[in-house]
Short mmCIF file of C-alpha atoms in Angstrom, two decimals:
data_model
loop_
_atom_site.label_atom_id
_atom_site.label_comp_id
_atom_site.label_asym_id
_atom_site.label_seq_id
_atom_site.Cartn_x
_atom_site.Cartn_y
_atom_site.Cartn_z
CA MET Q 91 -1.20 131.74 -55.43
CA SER Q 92 1.30 134.47 -55.30
CA LYS Q 93 0.07 136.01 -58.63
CA PHE Q 94 -3.60 136.46 -59.29
CA LEU Q 95 -4.58 135.32 -62.76
CA PHE Q 96 -8.05 136.90 -62.85
CA ASN Q 97 -8.20 140.29 -61.15
CA GLU Q 98 -11.83 140.71 -62.18
CA PHE Q 99 -12.95 138.17 -59.67
CA GLU Q 100 -13.66 139.48 -56.17
CA GLU Q 101 -11.54 138.10 -53.34
CA ILE Q 102 -13.33 135.83 -50.97
CA SER Q 103 -12.43 135.69 -47.32
CA PRO Q 104 -11.80 132.45 -45.44
CA SER Q 105 -14.68 133.13 -43.16
CA ALA Q 106 -16.93 133.45 -46.20
CA TRP Q 107 -15.69 130.08 -47.59
CA LYS Q 108 -16.24 128.38 -44.19
CA GLN Q 109 -19.69 129.87 -43.93
CA LYS Q 110 -20.66 128.54 -47.34
CA ILE Q 111 -19.24 125.05 -46.44
CA GLN Q 112 -21.18 125.05 -43.20
CA VAL Q 113 -24.45 125.77 -45.11
CA ASP Q 114 -23.74 122.89 -47.56
CA LEU Q 115 -23.02 120.50 -44.68
CA LYS Q 116 -26.69 120.85 -43.68
CA GLY Q 117 -26.16 120.69 -39.99
CA ALA Q 118 -23.12 118.28 -39.89
CA ASP Q 119 -20.18 119.43 -37.77
CA TYR Q 120 -17.41 121.05 -39.80
CA ASN Q 121 -14.61 119.91 -37.58
CA ASP Q 122 -15.90 116.32 -37.37
CA THR Q 123 -16.77 115.98 -41.00
CA LEU Q 124 -14.05 117.83 -42.90
CA LEU Q 125 -11.05 118.01 -40.66
CA TYR Q 126 -8.64 115.08 -40.10
CA THR Q 127 -5.28 114.72 -38.33
CA THR Q 128 -2.36 112.84 -39.80
CA ASN Q 129 0.01 110.52 -37.93
CA GLU Q 130 2.36 113.50 -37.77
CA GLY Q 131 -0.19 115.54 -35.85
CA ILE Q 132 -0.98 117.90 -38.73
CA THR Q 133 -4.64 118.83 -39.20
CA ILE Q 134 -5.71 118.90 -42.79
CA LYS Q 135 -8.42 121.37 -43.74
CA PRO Q 136 -10.72 121.29 -46.76
CA PHE Q 137 -9.44 124.58 -48.18
CA TYR Q 138 -6.46 126.88 -47.83
CA THR Q 139 -6.01 130.57 -48.45
CA LYS Q 140 -3.14 133.12 -48.40
CA GLU Q 141 -3.82 133.67 -44.68
CA ASP Q 142 -2.60 130.03 -44.02
CA ARG Q 143 0.73 130.96 -45.45
CA THR Q 144 3.45 132.67 -43.53
CA ASN Q 145 6.46 134.39 -44.96
CA LEU Q 146 7.97 130.92 -45.49
CA LYS Q 147 9.82 130.70 -48.83
CA VAL Q 148 10.65 127.29 -50.00
CA SER Q 149 11.30 126.62 -53.60
CA ALA Q 150 13.85 124.93 -55.84
CA THR Q 151 16.85 127.26 -56.24
CA GLN Q 152 16.38 127.19 -60.01
CA LYS Q 153 14.16 125.50 -62.53
CA THR Q 154 16.11 122.38 -63.57
CA SER Q 155 15.45 118.86 -64.96
CA TYR Q 156 15.87 115.67 -62.89
CA ASN Q 157 18.18 112.76 -63.68
CA ILE Q 158 16.77 109.37 -64.63
CA CYS Q 159 18.69 106.71 -62.79
CA GLN Q 160 18.96 102.91 -63.31
CA THR Q 161 19.96 100.88 -60.31
CA ILE Q 162 22.34 97.83 -60.97
CA LEU Q 163 23.65 95.42 -58.36
CA ILE Q 164 27.17 94.37 -59.26
CA ILE Q 165 27.46 90.57 -59.18
CA ASP Q 166 29.33 90.08 -62.53
CA GLU Q 167 31.31 93.12 -63.66
CA LYS Q 168 30.84 92.57 -67.42
CA GLU Q 169 27.16 92.00 -66.94
CA ALA Q 170 26.81 95.15 -64.76
CA ASN Q 171 28.58 97.23 -67.47
CA SER Q 172 26.44 95.82 -70.21
CA LEU Q 173 23.28 96.64 -68.25
CA ALA Q 174 24.50 100.12 -67.53
CA ILE Q 175 25.42 100.90 -71.17
CA ASP Q 176 22.07 99.48 -72.28
CA ALA Q 177 20.12 101.68 -69.79
CA LEU Q 178 21.98 104.82 -70.85
CA LYS Q 179 21.21 104.15 -74.45
CA ARG Q 180 17.47 103.73 -73.53
CA GLY Q 181 17.01 107.06 -71.77
CA ALA Q 182 18.68 106.93 -68.34
CA ASN Q 183 21.43 109.58 -67.68
CA SER Q 184 22.69 108.19 -64.47
CA ILE Q 185 23.55 104.79 -62.97
CA GLN Q 186 23.53 103.57 -59.35
CA PHE Q 187 25.85 100.65 -58.82
CA ILE Q 188 25.33 98.69 -55.62
CA ALA Q 189 28.33 96.74 -54.41
CA ASN Q 190 28.63 94.41 -51.46
CA LYS Q 191 32.33 93.66 -52.12
CA LYS Q 192 35.25 95.10 -54.07
CA PHE Q 193 34.85 94.92 -57.77
CA ASP Q 194 36.80 95.55 -61.02
CA TYR Q 195 35.75 99.16 -61.50
CA LYS Q 196 37.57 99.54 -64.77
CA THR Q 197 35.32 96.86 -66.29
CA VAL Q 198 32.18 98.12 -64.65
CA LEU Q 199 32.75 101.72 -65.88
CA ASN Q 200 33.94 100.82 -69.32
CA GLN Q 201 32.76 103.26 -72.09
CA ILE Q 202 30.58 105.26 -69.59
CA ASN Q 203 30.73 108.99 -70.58
CA PHE Q 204 31.12 110.93 -67.33
CA ASN Q 205 30.63 114.22 -69.12
CA GLU Q 206 27.07 113.34 -69.91
CA ASN Q 207 26.13 110.75 -67.13
CA ILE Q 208 26.25 110.70 -63.38
CA VAL Q 209 27.44 107.53 -61.53
CA TYR Q 210 26.39 106.61 -57.92
CA PHE Q 211 28.20 103.94 -55.92
CA LYS Q 212 26.15 102.39 -53.05
CA ILE Q 213 29.05 100.68 -51.45
CA ASN Q 214 27.87 98.40 -48.65
CA PHE Q 215 31.46 97.85 -47.21
CA LEU Q 216 34.13 100.31 -45.98
CA ASP Q 217 37.40 100.43 -47.80
CA ALA Q 218 38.92 103.96 -48.00
CA SER Q 219 41.75 102.88 -50.34
CA PHE Q 220 39.35 101.27 -52.81
CA ILE Q 221 37.06 104.35 -52.80
CA LYS Q 222 39.94 106.61 -53.38
CA GLU Q 223 41.11 104.45 -56.30
CA VAL Q 224 37.67 104.62 -58.00
CA ASP Q 225 37.58 108.37 -57.47
CA THR Q 226 40.98 108.81 -58.99
CA PHE Q 227 40.02 106.62 -62.04
CA ILE Q 228 36.83 108.56 -62.68
CA ASN Q 229 38.37 112.00 -62.13
CA HIS Q 230 35.17 113.82 -62.71
CA LYS Q 231 32.57 115.63 -60.64
CA ASN Q 232 29.70 113.47 -61.81
CA LYS Q 233 30.21 110.72 -59.33
CA PHE Q 234 28.77 110.22 -55.87
CA PHE Q 235 29.71 107.62 -53.21
CA GLN Q 236 26.79 106.65 -51.08
CA THR Q 237 28.85 105.76 -48.07
CA ASP Q 238 27.10 105.92 -44.70
CA ILE Q 239 28.55 104.38 -41.59
CA LEU Q 240 25.74 105.71 -39.37
CA GLY Q 241 23.21 104.39 -41.82
CA ASN Q 242 24.92 100.96 -41.80
CA LEU Q 243 24.87 101.02 -37.93
CA ALA Q 244 21.14 101.91 -37.91
CA GLU Q 245 20.22 99.07 -40.46
CA SER Q 246 22.51 96.32 -39.25
CA GLY Q 247 23.12 97.25 -35.61
CA ASN Q 248 26.96 97.04 -36.26
CA TRP Q 249 29.86 99.17 -37.37
CA HIS Q 250 31.80 97.86 -40.29
CA VAL Q 251 34.71 97.35 -37.88
CA SER Q 252 34.36 99.65 -34.93
CA LEU Q 253 33.45 103.20 -34.21
CA LYS Q 254 37.12 104.23 -34.08
CA GLU Q 255 38.25 102.43 -37.21
CA ASP Q 256 35.04 103.40 -39.20
CA THR Q 257 35.46 107.07 -38.38
CA GLN Q 258 39.24 106.95 -39.19
CA LYS Q 259 38.36 105.51 -42.66
CA ILE Q 260 35.59 108.07 -43.31
CA ASN Q 261 37.98 110.91 -42.29
CA GLU Q 262 40.53 109.54 -44.87
CA ILE Q 263 37.84 109.47 -47.47
CA ILE Q 264 36.35 112.93 -46.95
CA ASN Q 265 39.89 114.44 -46.97
CA SER Q 266 40.35 113.44 -50.63
CA VAL Q 267 36.99 112.55 -52.16
CA ASP Q 268 34.17 114.87 -53.02
CA ASN Q 269 30.52 113.80 -52.73
CA SER Q 270 31.68 110.97 -50.59
CA ILE Q 271 29.04 110.65 -47.75
CA SER Q 272 25.22 110.09 -48.01
CA ILE Q 273 22.52 110.23 -45.50
CA SER Q 274 20.34 107.16 -45.80
CA GLY Q 275 17.02 108.80 -45.19
CA ASP Q 276 15.30 106.03 -47.25
CA LEU Q 277 16.07 103.68 -44.32
CA TYR Q 278 13.52 105.52 -42.05
CA GLU Q 279 10.70 105.54 -44.59
CA ASN Q 280 11.00 101.91 -45.24
CA ALA Q 281 11.22 101.08 -41.57
CA GLY Q 282 7.94 102.79 -41.01
CA ALA Q 283 8.75 106.34 -39.75
CA ASN Q 284 6.14 108.98 -40.38
CA ILE Q 285 7.10 111.98 -42.41
CA VAL Q 286 8.07 114.29 -39.48
CA GLN Q 287 10.18 111.57 -38.03
CA GLN Q 288 12.02 111.05 -41.36
CA LEU Q 289 12.85 114.72 -41.52
CA ALA Q 290 14.03 114.86 -37.87
CA TYR Q 291 16.13 111.67 -38.10
CA MET Q 292 17.71 112.73 -41.37
CA LEU Q 293 18.69 116.05 -39.86
CA ALA Q 294 19.99 114.52 -36.69
CA HIS Q 295 21.93 111.95 -38.82
CA ALA Q 296 23.60 114.66 -40.72
CA THR Q 297 24.25 116.65 -37.57
CA GLU Q 298 26.08 113.71 -36.07
CA TYR Q 299 28.49 113.69 -39.00
CA ILE Q 300 29.12 117.38 -38.62
CA ASN Q 301 29.81 116.85 -34.88
CA ILE Q 302 32.25 114.00 -35.51
CA PHE Q 303 34.13 115.34 -38.53
CA GLY Q 304 33.57 119.06 -38.32
CA ASP Q 305 33.04 121.75 -40.95
CA LYS Q 306 34.85 119.89 -43.71
CA ILE Q 307 32.06 117.44 -44.20
CA SER Q 308 29.23 119.74 -44.96
CA ASN Q 309 30.17 119.98 -48.64
CA LYS Q 310 30.65 116.29 -48.88
CA LEU Q 311 27.14 115.24 -47.88
CA HIS Q 312 24.25 114.30 -50.13
CA PHE Q 313 20.89 112.54 -49.25
CA GLU Q 314 19.04 109.42 -50.16
CA ILE Q 315 15.35 109.86 -49.62
CA SER Q 316 12.46 107.35 -50.13
CA VAL Q 317 9.18 108.87 -51.33
CA GLY Q 318 5.84 107.49 -50.04
CA THR Q 319 2.42 107.41 -51.51
CA ASN Q 320 0.79 110.55 -49.97
CA TYR Q 321 1.24 112.80 -53.04
CA PHE Q 322 1.10 116.38 -51.70
CA HIS Q 323 2.68 115.44 -48.32
CA GLU Q 324 5.68 113.93 -49.96
CA ILE Q 325 6.21 116.97 -52.19
CA ALA Q 326 6.11 119.09 -48.96
CA LYS Q 327 8.52 116.56 -47.27
CA LEU Q 328 11.30 117.19 -49.66
CA ARG Q 329 10.70 120.92 -49.63
CA ALA Q 330 10.64 120.89 -45.83
CA PHE Q 331 13.93 119.15 -45.59
CA LYS Q 332 15.54 121.62 -47.93
CA LEU Q 333 14.34 124.36 -45.51
CA LEU Q 334 15.68 122.43 -42.41
CA TRP Q 335 19.03 121.67 -44.03
CA LYS Q 336 19.54 125.33 -44.93
CA SER Q 337 18.63 126.34 -41.37
CA LEU Q 338 21.10 123.80 -39.98
CA LEU Q 339 23.91 125.01 -42.18
CA ASN Q 340 23.22 128.66 -41.03
CA HIS Q 341 23.18 127.54 -37.47
CA PHE Q 342 26.60 126.04 -37.76
CA LYS Q 343 27.71 128.96 -40.02
CA LEU Q 344 28.65 126.61 -42.76
CA GLU Q 345 28.61 127.05 -46.54
CA GLY Q 346 26.73 124.12 -48.06
CA LYS Q 347 26.44 123.56 -51.81
CA GLU Q 348 23.13 123.09 -53.35
CA MET Q 349 21.32 120.04 -51.87
CA HIS Q 350 21.61 116.84 -53.86
CA ILE Q 351 18.74 114.46 -53.33
CA PHE Q 352 18.76 110.88 -54.66
CA ALA Q 353 15.14 109.73 -54.48
CA LYS Q 354 13.35 106.31 -54.79
CA PRO Q 355 9.82 105.22 -54.34
CA THR Q 356 9.16 103.51 -51.00
CA LEU Q 357 8.99 99.72 -50.88
CA ARG Q 358 6.71 99.82 -47.89
CA ASN Q 359 3.47 100.07 -49.74
CA LYS Q 360 4.16 97.67 -52.61
CA THR Q 361 1.88 94.65 -53.07
CA ILE Q 362 2.12 91.19 -54.54
CA TYR Q 363 -1.70 91.03 -55.11
CA ASP Q 364 -2.75 93.04 -58.23
CA TYR Q 365 0.95 93.84 -58.59
CA ASN Q 366 0.37 96.03 -61.63
CA VAL Q 367 -0.97 98.69 -59.21
CA ASN Q 368 2.56 99.15 -58.07
CA MET Q 369 3.09 101.04 -61.45
CA LEU Q 370 0.37 103.53 -60.37
CA ARG Q 371 2.04 103.96 -56.96
CA THR Q 372 5.51 104.39 -58.28
CA THR Q 373 4.32 106.93 -60.88
CA SER Q 374 2.67 109.01 -58.23
CA GLU Q 375 5.78 108.74 -55.92
CA CYS Q 376 8.12 109.76 -58.78
CA MET Q 377 5.81 112.76 -59.51
CA SER Q 378 6.05 113.86 -55.84
CA ALA Q 379 9.91 113.45 -56.01
CA ILE Q 380 10.10 115.64 -59.05
CA LEU Q 381 7.82 118.35 -57.80
CA GLY Q 382 9.63 118.23 -54.44
CA GLY Q 383 12.89 119.02 -56.11
CA ALA Q 384 14.78 115.72 -56.25
CA THR Q 385 18.05 115.78 -58.25
CA THR Q 386 18.07 112.22 -59.32
CA ILE Q 387 15.20 109.60 -59.28
CA SER Q 388 15.75 105.90 -59.55
CA ASN Q 389 12.37 104.20 -59.95
CA VAL Q 390 11.60 100.65 -58.65
CA SER Q 391 10.02 98.07 -60.96
CA TYR Q 392 6.44 96.85 -60.39
CA ASP Q 393 7.76 93.41 -59.56
CA GLU Q 394 10.64 94.51 -57.34
CA ILE Q 395 9.37 92.81 -54.22
CA PHE Q 396 8.67 89.25 -55.54
CA ASP Q 397 10.64 88.62 -58.71
CA VAL Q 398 14.33 88.64 -59.77
CA LYS Q 399 15.36 91.67 -61.78
CA ASN Q 400 14.37 91.40 -65.34
CA GLU Q 401 14.65 93.48 -68.54
CA PHE Q 402 10.88 94.05 -68.78
CA GLY Q 403 10.38 95.33 -65.31
CA GLU Q 404 13.49 97.60 -65.38
CA ARG Q 405 12.39 98.96 -68.90
CA ILE Q 406 8.93 99.83 -67.59
CA SER Q 407 10.22 101.56 -64.47
CA ARG Q 408 12.69 103.65 -66.57
CA ASN Q 409 9.99 104.50 -69.12
CA GLN Q 410 7.73 105.83 -66.34
CA LEU Q 411 10.31 108.54 -65.70
CA LEU Q 412 10.83 109.14 -69.43
CA ILE Q 413 7.16 109.64 -69.98
CA LEU Q 414 6.95 112.06 -67.17
CA LYS Q 415 9.83 114.06 -68.49
CA GLU Q 416 9.17 113.98 -72.22
CA GLU Q 417 5.41 113.51 -72.57
CA SER Q 418 3.85 114.83 -69.28
CA GLY Q 419 5.31 118.24 -69.00
CA PHE Q 420 7.75 117.33 -66.00
CA GLU Q 421 10.96 118.24 -67.86
CA GLN Q 422 11.51 121.27 -65.56
CA ALA Q 423 8.90 120.89 -62.86
CA ASN Q 424 10.79 121.40 -59.55
CA ASP Q 425 9.17 124.80 -59.06
CA PHE Q 426 5.61 123.86 -60.10
CA ALA Q 427 4.54 123.68 -56.37
CA ASN Q 428 5.61 127.24 -55.67
CA GLY Q 429 2.80 129.35 -54.34
CA SER Q 430 0.55 126.55 -53.39
CA TYR Q 431 -1.17 127.52 -50.13
CA TYR Q 432 -1.68 123.85 -49.19
CA ILE Q 433 1.85 122.65 -49.88
CA ASP Q 434 3.40 125.71 -48.32
CA THR Q 435 1.38 125.23 -45.13
CA LEU Q 436 2.26 121.49 -45.03
CA THR Q 437 5.96 122.31 -45.59
CA GLU Q 438 5.97 124.80 -42.71
CA GLN Q 439 4.19 122.49 -40.20
CA MET Q 440 6.27 119.48 -41.21
CA ALA Q 441 9.54 121.58 -40.63
CA GLN Q 442 8.40 122.95 -37.37
CA LYS Q 443 7.40 119.60 -35.95
CA ALA Q 444 10.52 117.85 -37.23
CA LEU Q 445 12.62 120.68 -35.79
CA ALA Q 446 10.98 119.96 -32.37
CA ILE Q 447 11.90 116.26 -32.50
CA PHE Q 448 15.42 117.08 -33.63
CA LYS Q 449 16.03 119.37 -30.65
CA GLN Q 450 14.70 116.59 -28.37
CA ILE Q 451 17.26 114.22 -29.98
CA GLU Q 452 20.09 116.80 -29.57
CA LYS Q 453 19.05 117.43 -25.97
CA GLY Q 454 19.11 113.70 -25.27
CA GLY Q 455 22.64 113.33 -26.36
CA GLY Q 456 22.48 113.35 -30.18
CA PHE Q 457 21.56 110.83 -32.90
CA LEU Q 458 24.29 108.24 -32.17
CA LYS Q 459 23.58 108.09 -28.46
CA GLN Q 460 19.93 107.63 -29.01
CA LEU Q 461 20.57 105.03 -31.58
CA ARG Q 462 22.78 103.09 -29.14
CA GLU Q 463 20.22 103.28 -26.47
CA GLY Q 464 17.53 101.99 -28.85
CA ILE Q 465 15.34 105.11 -28.55
CA ILE Q 466 15.28 105.79 -32.35
CA GLN Q 467 14.45 102.12 -32.96
CA ARG Q 468 11.59 102.08 -30.44
CA LYS Q 469 10.07 105.21 -31.97
CA LEU Q 470 10.33 103.67 -35.44
CA LYS Q 471 8.69 100.41 -34.32
CA GLU Q 472 5.83 102.44 -32.61
CA SER Q 473 5.27 104.36 -35.90
CA ALA Q 474 5.39 101.24 -38.03
CA THR Q 475 3.07 99.29 -35.81
CA LYS Q 476 0.56 102.10 -35.68
CA GLU Q 477 0.51 102.27 -39.54
CA GLU Q 478 0.20 98.54 -39.97
CA THR Q 479 -2.79 98.53 -37.58
CA GLN Q 480 -4.36 101.27 -39.51
CA PHE Q 481 -3.81 99.34 -42.70
CA LEU Q 482 -5.35 96.13 -41.27
CA ASN Q 483 -8.29 98.12 -39.85
CA ASN Q 484 -8.89 99.79 -43.29
CA GLU Q 485 -8.19 103.23 -41.68
CA LEU Q 486 -5.12 103.41 -43.97
CA ILE Q 487 -6.35 102.75 -47.47
CA LEU Q 488 -4.24 101.19 -50.32
CA LEU Q 489 -6.45 100.81 -53.31
CA GLY Q 490 -6.53 97.28 -54.74
CA THR Q 491 -4.89 95.95 -51.58
CA ASN Q 492 -7.19 96.47 -48.64
CA LEU Q 493 -9.79 98.58 -50.58
CA GLN Q 494 -11.56 96.78 -53.49
CA PRO Q 495 -8.93 93.90 -53.64
CA ASN Q 496 -9.18 91.49 -56.61
CA LYS Q 497 -10.35 88.34 -54.85
CA ASP Q 498 -9.60 86.29 -57.94
CA ASN Q 499 -5.86 87.12 -57.71
CA LEU Q 500 -4.42 84.19 -56.06
CA MET Q 501 -0.83 84.76 -57.13
CA TYR Q 502 0.48 85.04 -53.57
CA ASP Q 503 -0.93 81.57 -52.77
CA LYS Q 504 0.33 79.90 -55.91
CA LEU Q 505 3.75 81.52 -56.17
CA VAL Q 506 6.74 79.58 -54.93
CA LEU Q 507 8.54 82.27 -53.10
CA ASP Q 508 12.23 82.53 -52.40
CA PRO Q 509 12.84 81.68 -48.69
CA PHE Q 510 14.12 85.24 -48.16
CA LEU Q 511 10.82 86.61 -49.46
CA LYS Q 512 8.85 84.33 -47.16
CA GLN Q 513 10.43 86.10 -44.24
CA ARG Q 514 8.53 89.15 -45.10
CA ASN Q 515 4.86 89.78 -44.34
CA ILE Q 516 3.95 90.37 -47.96
CA LYS Q 517 0.16 90.52 -47.34
CA THR Q 518 0.56 93.64 -45.19
CA LEU Q 519 3.06 96.58 -44.93
CA PHE Q 520 6.69 95.56 -44.62
CA PRO Q 521 8.88 95.69 -41.58
CA PRO Q 522 12.48 96.67 -41.93
CA ILE Q 523 14.34 94.13 -44.07
CA ASN Q 524 17.91 93.32 -45.20
CA ARG Q 525 17.75 94.36 -48.80
CA LYS Q 526 21.36 93.72 -49.55
CA ARG Q 527 21.24 89.99 -48.79
CA LEU Q 528 17.90 89.50 -50.55
CA SER Q 529 18.82 91.53 -53.72
CA GLU Q 530 22.15 89.77 -54.16
CA LYS Q 531 20.59 86.33 -53.95
CA LEU Q 532 17.82 87.29 -56.48
CA GLU Q 533 20.40 88.80 -58.88
CA GLN Q 534 22.56 85.69 -58.76
CA GLN Q 535 19.45 83.61 -59.55
CA ARG Q 536 18.61 85.88 -62.53
CA LEU Q 537 22.07 85.51 -63.94
CA LYS Q 538 22.13 81.78 -63.46
CA GLU Q 539 18.76 81.53 -65.29
CA GLU Q 540 20.02 83.68 -68.23
CA LYS Q 541 23.22 81.73 -68.67
CA SER Q 542 21.46 78.39 -68.41
CA GLY Q 543 19.06 79.61 -71.19
CA GLU Q 544 21.95 80.47 -73.59
#
């Protein structure tokens, strides 16, 4: 730690610690027994001291709280508004609306107080006039448009229209709308990228926007990041990206506002067997997001991957964040990791390795060129396949799934799954999926069931 709490204790050198450990190992080899290397190539030691830390300084700019977000897919505008108002009354202070087509924004936003609540629009189509209309209607800084033409290209393999028309529309948007472009970093986590790859691809993704649109876009960017299950490593991931983004802005001599991170738990490790364990995973992942300095967190429900959205699952996921904030001491926790030798060391190594990959991408022509040539996709597939093989061989442990699974839980075999769900390999880790099509179909099913029950 940077401040010693007990000066009466003598300082112990790293060599003394290692010597003591070697004695306790009773002849076993220190390197073979206690060191392991992650998929990112980072060697993890059993202990860390101040000698492991450099002069690296990564911390939240100020001690602040995080926003609790509820994600709502817009199928029926009145229904979406009702769900939003209810979520805000029950503890959320931000809403993410997902839209796959134009909607009646006046109905959707009815009675939402923008002075107290933040609204995010994940718009999966590109319409500059519509986005400007919504922006003008809100007329408040507490709104973010999660528009990402490069993310759409990476996920779907297509532009909305074409490179020329897409960039023209984005240029029109950023000239008049603040907080208008997001970097879909969650895409890389859910597609199987390791942490260093996620950092490098997000940085290259953002750099491509700067290269295309110039200096004016740096203050328009914000980031969507998916948080995985490796607790300390995910804390370090967010902190490392803050460091990398600051370095990039300095390199381009740009003035960037404070980084705005919209975080969600990963979908990649969620299970249909013993599905309640998903609550444990998302709690850990939300904690990592908080300690890493996320601005806003939208939790996913325990039944996200196999059931239609429902009030119980949404309430539980929201209450997880409320309990962390109001009962577990995480109200203002984004600086709790400051001074941790372990996390600082991870942060530095992740940033250095990500920067090396980023430089390779730039040397190879940039993010867009490598995406077009399939290089990014190939690297993602290699990483995902490696992780899935480790999972199947029990080298990657997921408690309750491949370690100590409940053999009496036959839900997967008995459940009549939606055909879109059957396309996914639910028994193992997930490959990249088209969430937009799946989510909309399930939401339509939920609304139909509710109306038929009235």
